[in-house]
PDB file of C-alpha atoms and ligand atoms in Angstrom:
ATOM      1  CA  UNK A   1     139.769 -32.137  31.457  1.00  0.00           C
ATOM      2  CA  UNK A   2     137.641 -29.591  29.743  1.00  0.00           C
ATOM      3  CA  UNK A   3     140.648 -27.473  28.835  1.00  0.00           C
ATOM      4  CA  UNK A   4     141.032 -29.866  25.947  1.00  0.00           C
ATOM      5  CA  UNK A   5     139.193 -28.597  22.925  1.00  0.00           C
ATOM      6  CA  UNK A   6     137.344 -31.375  21.183  1.00  0.00           C
ATOM      7  CA  UNK A   7     135.941 -30.806  17.747  1.00  0.00           C
ATOM      8  CA  UNK A   8     135.088 -34.080  16.188  1.00  0.00           C
ATOM      9  CA  UNK A   9     132.701 -32.271  13.833  1.00  0.00           C
ATOM     10  CA  UNK A  10     135.361 -29.927  12.548  1.00  0.00           C
ATOM     11  CA  UNK A  11     135.480 -31.400   9.064  1.00  0.00           C
ATOM     12  CA  UNK A  12     131.758 -31.162   8.613  1.00  0.00           C
ATOM     13  CA  UNK A  13     131.638 -27.625   9.954  1.00  0.00           C
ATOM     14  CA  UNK A  14     134.468 -26.625   7.680  1.00  0.00           C
ATOM     15  CA  UNK A  15     132.122 -27.210   4.756  1.00  0.00           C
ATOM     16  CA  UNK A  16     129.777 -24.472   5.966  1.00  0.00           C
ATOM     17  CA  UNK A  17     130.536 -20.763   6.018  1.00  0.00           C
ATOM     18  CA  UNK A  18     131.805 -19.662   9.444  1.00  0.00           C
ATOM     19  CA  UNK A  19     129.257 -18.591  12.029  1.00  0.00           C
ATOM     20  CA  UNK A  20     128.833 -14.861  12.017  1.00  0.00           C
ATOM     21  CA  UNK A  21     127.423 -12.715  14.824  1.00  0.00           C
ATOM     22  CA  UNK A  22     126.006 -10.480  12.058  1.00  0.00           C
ATOM     23  CA  UNK A  23     123.530 -13.218  11.148  1.00  0.00           C
ATOM     24  CA  UNK A  24     121.194 -11.581  13.639  1.00  0.00           C
ATOM     25  CA  UNK A  25     122.496  -8.037  13.924  1.00  0.00           C
ATOM     26  CA  UNK A  26     120.422  -7.096  16.950  1.00  0.00           C
ATOM     27  CA  UNK A  27     120.972  -7.978  19.713  1.00  0.00           C
ATOM     28  CA  UNK A  28     124.614  -9.045  19.548  1.00  0.00           C
ATOM     29  CA  UNK A  29     125.073 -12.785  19.808  1.00  0.00           C
ATOM     30  CA  UNK A  30     128.051 -14.632  21.232  1.00  0.00           C
ATOM     31  CA  UNK A  31     130.180 -16.482  18.634  1.00  0.00           C
ATOM     32  CA  UNK A  32     130.716 -19.418  21.044  1.00  0.00           C
ATOM     33  CA  UNK A  33     126.956 -20.023  21.142  1.00  0.00           C
ATOM     34  CA  UNK A  34     126.586 -19.620  17.378  1.00  0.00           C
ATOM     35  CA  UNK A  35     129.309 -22.217  16.823  1.00  0.00           C
ATOM     36  CA  UNK A  36     127.490 -24.521  19.209  1.00  0.00           C
ATOM     37  CA  UNK A  37     124.250 -24.169  17.252  1.00  0.00           C
ATOM     38  CA  UNK A  38     126.174 -24.873  14.035  1.00  0.00           C
ATOM     39  CA  UNK A  39     127.837 -27.941  15.564  1.00  0.00           C
ATOM     40  CA  UNK A  40     124.457 -29.368  16.565  1.00  0.00           C
ATOM     41  CA  UNK A  41     122.946 -28.778  13.126  1.00  0.00           C
ATOM     42  CA  UNK A  42     125.969 -30.460  11.530  1.00  0.00           C
ATOM     43  CA  UNK A  43     124.575 -33.719  12.912  1.00  0.00           C
ATOM     44  CA  UNK A  44     122.447 -35.417  10.245  1.00  0.00           C
ATOM     45  CA  UNK A  45     119.707 -36.326  12.742  1.00  0.00           C
ATOM     46  CA  UNK A  46     119.188 -32.692  13.799  1.00  0.00           C
ATOM     47  CA  UNK A  47     116.538 -30.838  11.803  1.00  0.00           C
ATOM     48  CA  UNK A  48     114.478 -29.257  14.574  1.00  0.00           C
ATOM     49  CA  UNK A  49     115.292 -27.202  17.647  1.00  0.00           C
ATOM     50  CA  UNK A  50     113.925 -26.306  21.075  1.00  0.00           C
ATOM     51  CA  UNK A  51     115.491 -23.270  22.759  1.00  0.00           C
ATOM     52  CA  UNK A  52     114.880 -23.480  26.507  1.00  0.00           C
ATOM     53  CA  UNK A  53     115.199 -20.081  28.186  1.00  0.00           C
ATOM     54  CA  UNK A  54     116.192 -18.271  25.029  1.00  0.00           C
ATOM     55  CA  UNK A  55     114.891 -14.783  25.724  1.00  0.00           C
ATOM     56  CA  UNK A  56     116.642 -12.608  28.297  1.00  0.00           C
ATOM     57  CA  UNK A  57     119.073 -10.048  26.858  1.00  0.00           C
ATOM     58  CA  UNK A  58     119.026 -11.619  23.385  1.00  0.00           C
ATOM     59  CA  UNK A  59     115.318 -11.744  22.512  1.00  0.00           C
ATOM     60  CA  UNK A  60     115.597 -15.352  21.365  1.00  0.00           C
ATOM     61  CA  UNK A  61     118.509 -14.490  19.091  1.00  0.00           C
ATOM     62  CA  UNK A  62     119.790 -18.077  19.028  1.00  0.00           C
ATOM     63  CA  UNK A  63     116.384 -19.431  17.988  1.00  0.00           C
ATOM     64  CA  UNK A  64     116.242 -16.899  15.158  1.00  0.00           C
ATOM     65  CA  UNK A  65     119.835 -17.631  14.189  1.00  0.00           C
ATOM     66  CA  UNK A  66     118.989 -21.338  13.954  1.00  0.00           C
ATOM     67  CA  UNK A  67     115.861 -20.565  11.931  1.00  0.00           C
ATOM     68  CA  UNK A  68     117.645 -18.253   9.500  1.00  0.00           C
ATOM     69  CA  UNK A  69     120.826 -20.212   9.066  1.00  0.00           C
ATOM     70  CA  UNK A  70     119.704 -23.836   9.359  1.00  0.00           C
ATOM     71  CA  UNK A  71     116.058 -23.726   8.266  1.00  0.00           C
ATOM     72  CA  UNK A  72     114.826 -26.347  10.753  1.00  0.00           C
ATOM     73  CA  UNK A  73     111.524 -28.156  10.080  1.00  0.00           C
ATOM     74  CA  UNK A  74     110.271 -27.002  13.447  1.00  0.00           C
ATOM     75  CA  UNK A  75     111.396 -24.744  16.281  1.00  0.00           C
ATOM     76  CA  UNK A  76     110.097 -24.225  19.804  1.00  0.00           C
ATOM     77  CA  UNK A  77     111.051 -21.437  22.174  1.00  0.00           C
ATOM     78  CA  UNK A  78     110.201 -21.892  25.850  1.00  0.00           C
ATOM     79  CA  UNK A  79     110.656 -19.082  28.341  1.00  0.00           C
ATOM     80  CA  UNK A  80     108.794 -17.731  31.356  1.00  0.00           C
ATOM     81  CA  UNK A  81     109.121 -14.219  29.942  1.00  0.00           C
ATOM     82  CA  UNK A  82     108.564 -13.805  26.215  1.00  0.00           C
ATOM     83  CA  UNK A  83     109.004 -10.196  25.088  1.00  0.00           C
ATOM     84  CA  UNK A  84     106.957  -8.254  22.512  1.00  0.00           C
ATOM     85  CA  UNK A  85     110.102  -8.013  20.377  1.00  0.00           C
ATOM     86  CA  UNK A  86     110.260 -11.817  20.210  1.00  0.00           C
ATOM     87  CA  UNK A  87     106.570 -12.098  19.345  1.00  0.00           C
ATOM     88  CA  UNK A  88     106.907  -9.555  16.531  1.00  0.00           C
ATOM     89  CA  UNK A  89     109.935 -11.262  15.030  1.00  0.00           C
ATOM     90  CA  UNK A  90     108.382 -14.713  15.458  1.00  0.00           C
ATOM     91  CA  UNK A  91     105.484 -13.711  13.199  1.00  0.00           C
ATOM     92  CA  UNK A  92     107.806 -14.216  10.216  1.00  0.00           C
ATOM     93  CA  UNK A  93     108.365 -17.877  11.200  1.00  0.00           C
ATOM     94  CA  UNK A  94     105.078 -19.824  11.244  1.00  0.00           C
ATOM     95  CA  UNK A  95     106.883 -23.020  12.231  1.00  0.00           C
ATOM     96  CA  UNK A  96     108.277 -21.389  15.396  1.00  0.00           C
ATOM     97  CA  UNK A  97     106.126 -22.237  18.410  1.00  0.00           C
ATOM     98  CA  UNK A  98     106.302 -19.916  21.421  1.00  0.00           C
ATOM     99  CA  UNK A  99     105.624 -21.434  24.828  1.00  0.00           C
ATOM    100  CA  UNK A 100     105.536 -18.872  27.615  1.00  0.00           C
ATOM    101  CA  UNK A 101     105.880 -21.234  30.548  1.00  0.00           C
ATOM    102  CA  UNK A 102     108.411 -22.797  32.860  1.00  0.00           C
ATOM    103  CA  UNK A 103     110.422 -25.488  31.091  1.00  0.00           C
ATOM    104  CA  UNK A 104     110.805 -27.300  34.406  1.00  0.00           C
ATOM    105  CA  UNK A 105     107.071 -28.049  34.614  1.00  0.00           C
ATOM    106  CA  UNK A 106     106.307 -31.769  34.245  1.00  0.00           C
ATOM    107  CA  UNK A 107     104.140 -31.070  31.185  1.00  0.00           C
ATOM    108  CA  UNK A 108     106.628 -28.916  29.254  1.00  0.00           C
ATOM    109  CA  UNK A 109     108.777 -31.680  27.693  1.00  0.00           C
ATOM    110  CA  UNK A 110     105.551 -33.147  26.280  1.00  0.00           C
ATOM    111  CA  UNK A 111     104.505 -29.709  25.010  1.00  0.00           C
ATOM    112  CA  UNK A 112     107.868 -29.382  23.263  1.00  0.00           C
ATOM    113  CA  UNK A 113     107.661 -32.864  21.750  1.00  0.00           C
ATOM    114  CA  UNK A 114     110.407 -34.877  20.029  1.00  0.00           C
ATOM    115  CA  UNK A 115     113.165 -32.619  18.773  1.00  0.00           C
ATOM    116  CA  UNK A 116     116.556 -32.781  17.077  1.00  0.00           C
ATOM    117  CA  UNK A 117     118.440 -30.523  19.442  1.00  0.00           C
ATOM    118  CA  UNK A 118     117.578 -28.880  22.737  1.00  0.00           C
ATOM    119  CA  UNK A 119     119.508 -25.652  23.349  1.00  0.00           C
ATOM    120  CA  UNK A 120     120.332 -24.893  26.991  1.00  0.00           C
ATOM    121  CA  UNK A 121     122.326 -21.666  26.807  1.00  0.00           C
ATOM    122  CA  UNK A 122     123.141 -20.067  30.161  1.00  0.00           C
ATOM    123  CA  UNK A 123     120.172 -21.695  31.821  1.00  0.00           C
ATOM    124  CA  UNK A 124     121.352 -24.898  33.515  1.00  0.00           C
ATOM    125  CA  UNK A 125     123.047 -23.138  36.416  1.00  0.00           C
ATOM    126  CA  UNK A 126     119.747 -21.396  37.264  1.00  0.00           C
ATOM    127  CA  UNK A 127     117.611 -24.550  37.617  1.00  0.00           C
ATOM    128  CA  UNK A 128     116.275 -25.634  41.006  1.00  0.00           C
ATOM    129  CA  UNK A 129     113.402 -28.040  41.699  1.00  0.00           C
ATOM    130  CA  UNK A 130     113.771 -29.520  39.173  1.00  0.00           C
ATOM    131  CA  UNK A 131     117.526 -29.140  39.473  1.00  0.00           C
ATOM    132  CA  UNK A 132     119.846 -28.828  36.460  1.00  0.00           C
ATOM    133  CA  UNK A 133     120.484 -32.584  36.172  1.00  0.00           C
ATOM    134  CA  UNK A 134     116.789 -33.422  36.417  1.00  0.00           C
ATOM    135  CA  UNK A 135     116.110 -30.979  33.560  1.00  0.00           C
ATOM    136  CA  UNK A 136     118.591 -32.945  31.461  1.00  0.00           C
ATOM    137  CA  UNK A 137     116.904 -36.216  32.458  1.00  0.00           C
ATOM    138  CA  UNK A 138     113.499 -34.890  31.429  1.00  0.00           C
ATOM    139  CA  UNK A 139     114.530 -33.640  27.985  1.00  0.00           C
ATOM    140  CA  UNK A 140     117.066 -36.317  27.012  1.00  0.00           C
ATOM    141  CA  UNK A 141     114.497 -39.002  26.106  1.00  0.00           C
ATOM    142  CA  UNK A 142     113.023 -36.886  23.346  1.00  0.00           C
ATOM    143  CA  UNK A 143     116.169 -35.238  21.943  1.00  0.00           C
ATOM    144  CA  UNK A 144     118.792 -36.476  19.523  1.00  0.00           C
ATOM    145  CA  UNK A 145     121.265 -33.928  20.871  1.00  0.00           C
ATOM    146  CA  UNK A 146     121.601 -31.431  23.711  1.00  0.00           C
ATOM    147  CA  UNK A 147     123.608 -28.272  23.123  1.00  0.00           C
ATOM    148  CA  UNK A 148     124.782 -26.681  26.349  1.00  0.00           C
ATOM    149  CA  UNK A 149     126.612 -23.426  26.946  1.00  0.00           C
ATOM    150  CA  UNK A 150     127.142 -22.721  30.603  1.00  0.00           C
ATOM    151  CA  UNK A 151     129.582 -21.080  32.980  1.00  0.00           C
ATOM    152  CA  UNK A 152     131.244 -24.178  34.481  1.00  0.00           C
ATOM    153  CA  UNK A 153     132.553 -24.256  38.048  1.00  0.00           C
ATOM    154  CA  UNK A 154     136.169 -25.301  38.083  1.00  0.00           C
ATOM    155  CA  UNK A 155     137.512 -24.390  41.499  1.00  0.00           C
ATOM    156  CA  UNK A 156     136.110 -27.403  43.377  1.00  0.00           C
ATOM    157  CA  UNK A 157     135.953 -31.101  42.552  1.00  0.00           C
ATOM    158  CA  UNK A 158     132.182 -31.321  42.768  1.00  0.00           C
ATOM    159  CA  UNK A 159     129.084 -29.319  41.928  1.00  0.00           C
ATOM    160  CA  UNK A 160     127.944 -26.831  44.591  1.00  0.00           C
ATOM    161  CA  UNK A 161     124.730 -25.028  45.375  1.00  0.00           C
ATOM    162  CA  UNK A 162     126.091 -21.495  45.255  1.00  0.00           C
ATOM    163  CA  UNK A 163     123.764 -20.059  47.911  1.00  0.00           C
ATOM    164  CA  UNK A 164     125.242 -22.569  50.367  1.00  0.00           C
ATOM    165  CA  UNK A 165     128.582 -20.788  50.070  1.00  0.00           C
ATOM    166  CA  UNK A 166     127.212 -17.909  52.154  1.00  0.00           C
ATOM    167  CA  UNK A 167     126.623 -14.321  51.122  1.00  0.00           C
ATOM    168  CA  UNK A 168     130.192 -13.085  51.020  1.00  0.00           C
ATOM    169  CA  UNK A 169     131.514 -15.957  48.920  1.00  0.00           C
ATOM    170  CA  UNK A 170     128.393 -15.977  46.748  1.00  0.00           C
ATOM    171  CA  UNK A 171     128.725 -12.288  45.867  1.00  0.00           C
ATOM    172  CA  UNK A 172     132.392 -12.783  45.021  1.00  0.00           C
ATOM    173  CA  UNK A 173     131.627 -15.760  42.825  1.00  0.00           C
ATOM    174  CA  UNK A 174     128.710 -14.542  40.698  1.00  0.00           C
ATOM    175  CA  UNK A 175     128.277 -11.507  38.440  1.00  0.00           C
ATOM    176  CA  UNK A 176     126.919  -8.309  40.001  1.00  0.00           C
ATOM    177  CA  UNK A 177     123.137  -8.134  39.594  1.00  0.00           C
ATOM    178  CA  UNK A 178     120.515  -5.735  40.944  1.00  0.00           C
ATOM    179  CA  UNK A 179     118.504  -8.534  42.528  1.00  0.00           C
ATOM    180  CA  UNK A 180     121.398  -9.597  44.797  1.00  0.00           C
ATOM    181  CA  UNK A 181     120.838  -6.712  47.220  1.00  0.00           C
ATOM    182  CA  UNK A 182     118.983  -8.131  50.181  1.00  0.00           C
ATOM    183  CA  UNK A 183     118.755 -11.571  48.548  1.00  0.00           C
ATOM    184  CA  UNK A 184     120.162 -13.403  51.548  1.00  0.00           C
ATOM    185  CA  UNK A 185     117.657 -11.801  53.919  1.00  0.00           C
ATOM    186  CA  UNK A 186     114.677 -12.856  51.807  1.00  0.00           C
ATOM    187  CA  UNK A 187     115.734 -16.340  50.746  1.00  0.00           C
ATOM    188  CA  UNK A 188     112.721 -17.946  52.419  1.00  0.00           C
ATOM    189  CA  UNK A 189     110.234 -15.291  51.351  1.00  0.00           C
ATOM    190  CA  UNK A 190     107.925 -15.878  48.427  1.00  0.00           C
ATOM    191  CA  UNK A 191     108.940 -14.384  45.102  1.00  0.00           C
ATOM    192  CA  UNK A 192     105.463 -13.433  43.845  1.00  0.00           C
ATOM    193  CA  UNK A 193     106.478 -13.360  40.174  1.00  0.00           C
ATOM    194  CA  UNK A 194     107.726 -16.958  40.241  1.00  0.00           C
ATOM    195  CA  UNK A 195     105.437 -18.354  42.948  1.00  0.00           C
ATOM    196  CA  UNK A 196     108.322 -19.910  44.886  1.00  0.00           C
ATOM    197  CA  UNK A 197     110.891 -18.931  47.498  1.00  0.00           C
ATOM    198  CA  UNK A 198     113.686 -16.607  46.440  1.00  0.00           C
ATOM    199  CA  UNK A 199     116.207 -19.363  47.179  1.00  0.00           C
ATOM    200  CA  UNK A 200     114.690 -21.431  44.375  1.00  0.00           C
ATOM    201  CA  UNK A 201     114.063 -18.868  41.606  1.00  0.00           C
ATOM    202  CA  UNK A 202     115.872 -19.063  38.282  1.00  0.00           C
ATOM    203  CA  UNK A 203     116.522 -15.322  38.314  1.00  0.00           C
ATOM    204  CA  UNK A 204     119.702 -15.767  40.359  1.00  0.00           C
ATOM    205  CA  UNK A 205     122.738 -18.005  39.946  1.00  0.00           C
ATOM    206  CA  UNK A 206     122.046 -21.267  41.737  1.00  0.00           C
ATOM    207  CA  UNK A 207     124.652 -23.876  40.807  1.00  0.00           C
ATOM    208  CA  UNK A 208     128.345 -24.210  40.266  1.00  0.00           C
ATOM    209  CA  UNK A 209     128.251 -27.240  37.962  1.00  0.00           C
ATOM    210  CA  UNK A 210     131.517 -29.034  37.263  1.00  0.00           C
ATOM    211  CA  UNK A 211     132.522 -30.337  33.863  1.00  0.00           C
ATOM    212  CA  UNK A 212     132.904 -33.825  35.335  1.00  0.00           C
ATOM    213  CA  UNK A 213     129.383 -33.833  36.795  1.00  0.00           C
ATOM    214  CA  UNK A 214     127.841 -32.583  33.565  1.00  0.00           C
ATOM    215  CA  UNK A 215     129.666 -35.185  31.492  1.00  0.00           C
ATOM    216  CA  UNK A 216     128.845 -37.981  33.944  1.00  0.00           C
ATOM    217  CA  UNK A 217     125.165 -37.012  33.871  1.00  0.00           C
ATOM    218  CA  UNK A 218     125.106 -37.014  30.076  1.00  0.00           C
ATOM    219  CA  UNK A 219     126.984 -40.325  29.895  1.00  0.00           C
ATOM    220  CA  UNK A 220     124.412 -41.815  32.253  1.00  0.00           C
ATOM    221  CA  UNK A 221     121.674 -40.618  29.911  1.00  0.00           C
ATOM    222  CA  UNK A 222     123.324 -42.313  26.925  1.00  0.00           C
ATOM    223  CA  UNK A 223     124.894 -39.245  25.298  1.00  0.00           C
ATOM    224  CA  UNK A 224     128.494 -38.471  24.315  1.00  0.00           C
ATOM    225  CA  UNK A 225     130.183 -35.135  23.707  1.00  0.00           C
ATOM    226  CA  UNK A 226     130.854 -34.593  19.999  1.00  0.00           C
ATOM    227  CA  UNK A 227     131.810 -30.943  20.353  1.00  0.00           C
ATOM    228  CA  UNK A 228     133.297 -29.055  23.279  1.00  0.00           C
ATOM    229  CA  UNK A 229     135.020 -25.720  23.726  1.00  0.00           C
ATOM    230  CA  UNK A 230     136.433 -23.879  26.694  1.00  0.00           C
ATOM    231  CA  UNK A 231     137.292 -20.224  26.269  1.00  0.00           C
ATOM    232  CA  UNK A 232     138.823 -19.340  29.637  1.00  0.00           C
ATOM    233  CA  UNK A 233     137.222 -17.328  32.445  1.00  0.00           C
ATOM    234  CA  UNK A 234     133.523 -16.554  32.075  1.00  0.00           C
ATOM    235  CA  UNK A 235     133.420 -12.755  31.902  1.00  0.00           C
ATOM    236  CA  UNK A 236     136.513 -12.656  34.104  1.00  0.00           C
ATOM    237  CA  UNK A 237     134.911 -14.505  37.034  1.00  0.00           C
ATOM    238  CA  UNK A 238     137.627 -16.481  38.874  1.00  0.00           C
ATOM    239  CA  UNK A 239     135.412 -19.505  39.647  1.00  0.00           C
ATOM    240  CA  UNK A 240     133.782 -20.091  36.252  1.00  0.00           C
ATOM    241  CA  UNK A 241     134.999 -21.159  32.817  1.00  0.00           C
ATOM    242  CA  UNK A 242     133.156 -20.298  29.610  1.00  0.00           C
ATOM    243  CA  UNK A 243     132.203 -23.680  28.167  1.00  0.00           C
ATOM    244  CA  UNK A 244     130.140 -25.134  25.358  1.00  0.00           C
ATOM    245  CA  UNK A 245     129.170 -28.696  24.478  1.00  0.00           C
ATOM    246  CA  UNK A 246     127.094 -30.684  22.046  1.00  0.00           C
ATOM    247  CA  UNK A 247     126.082 -34.079  23.408  1.00  0.00           C
ATOM    248  CA  UNK A 248     124.775 -36.613  20.888  1.00  0.00           C
ATOM    249  CA  UNK A 249     122.621 -39.630  21.614  1.00  0.00           C
ATOM    250  CA  UNK A 250     124.761 -42.792  21.449  1.00  0.00           C
ATOM    251  CA  UNK A 251     124.291 -45.262  18.584  1.00  0.00           C
TER     252      UNK A 251
HETATM  253  C1  SAM B 301     120.532 -15.992  31.459  1.00  0.00           C
HETATM  254  S1  SAM B 301     119.199 -15.916  30.331  1.00  0.00           S
HETATM  255  C2  SAM B 301     119.865 -16.772  28.931  1.00  0.00           C
HETATM  256  C3  SAM B 301     119.295 -16.255  27.619  1.00  0.00           C
HETATM  257  C4  SAM B 301     119.845 -16.937  26.368  1.00  0.00           C
HETATM  258  N1  SAM B 301     119.601 -18.372  26.411  1.00  0.00           N
HETATM  259  C5  SAM B 301     121.311 -16.657  26.194  1.00  0.00           C
HETATM  260  O1  SAM B 301     122.102 -17.599  26.208  1.00  0.00           O
HETATM  261  O2  SAM B 301     121.698 -15.507  26.027  1.00  0.00           O
HETATM  262  C6  SAM B 301     118.047 -17.101  31.027  1.00  0.00           C
HETATM  263  C7  SAM B 301     116.685 -17.104  30.346  1.00  0.00           C
HETATM  264  O3  SAM B 301     116.054 -18.325  30.648  1.00  0.00           O
HETATM  265  C8  SAM B 301     114.761 -18.105  31.182  1.00  0.00           C
HETATM  266  N2  SAM B 301     114.556 -19.203  32.139  1.00  0.00           N
HETATM  267  C9  SAM B 301     115.443 -19.672  33.037  1.00  0.00           C
HETATM  268  N3  SAM B 301     114.955 -20.754  33.665  1.00  0.00           N
HETATM  269  C10 SAM B 301     113.725 -20.968  33.160  1.00  0.00           C
HETATM  270  C11 SAM B 301     112.721 -21.949  33.385  1.00  0.00           C
HETATM  271  N4  SAM B 301     112.901 -22.942  34.266  1.00  0.00           N
HETATM  272  N5  SAM B 301     111.577 -21.885  32.662  1.00  0.00           N
HETATM  273  C12 SAM B 301     111.389 -20.899  31.746  1.00  0.00           C
HETATM  274  N6  SAM B 301     112.309 -19.937  31.478  1.00  0.00           N
HETATM  275  C13 SAM B 301     113.458 -19.978  32.173  1.00  0.00           C
HETATM  276  C14 SAM B 301     114.785 -16.715  31.752  1.00  0.00           C
HETATM  277  O4  SAM B 301     113.491 -16.139  31.741  1.00  0.00           O
HETATM  278  C15 SAM B 301     115.740 -16.005  30.753  1.00  0.00           C
HETATM  279  O5  SAM B 301     115.035 -15.557  29.626  1.00  0.00           O
END
């Protein structure tokens, strides 16, 4: 069960100063995610990073945290929407590559290239076509580790497509968001910004992914969890737990 906190890297992490949200003062970063970055960089094979979907609300704060604290050889940020703030800050890091494109495109893993750790922070539950598990399959072959922070669904035994729960249940389950008004009446309409139907855009919550399904997927890809934390309810939502993992490529 995920309630068990596993920190096999604890000794190594103890040697470093504790993660501090002040490392990047603006915008505020979540300590759970900073610890997850630190846990990944504690692995000797991790010296580069790709942050998939790193922008919204934090202006790539976890990429910059990794760059400032762990001095990776190379960093790549991939997001559909890269802000001017990110571009300005990125100018100080010539070895940070910005890719403003969908990380689910078939070509994007190749554009990212081989990398020590892939960060997937609050993005997996948004991924449709390719779905969350296919994203993991596409990036696993070129990563030594995958660091995942995600609200995990723990009120059902298997992963669910949240829109299939129906509007009433969906609205109860997910956080309030402006784009939910009228969402269910336009599910099959085109979202012009994303070029796909509203039911498939990453701008809304799509999946309730269970801990068991995530772990089984990663096991199938030849990775094992070397760090995991569960902090209780995700922002008070009854159906989701606040969870973090680092999966490392086996032997
Ligand atoms: C919920 S925010 C998470 C931001 C940050 N990773 C964090 O943990 O605070 C999701 C971000 O991922 C981006 N995103 C989600 N799916 C994407 C995809 N398939 N391709 C490119 N960007 C994506 C969104 O544009 C947004 O910036």
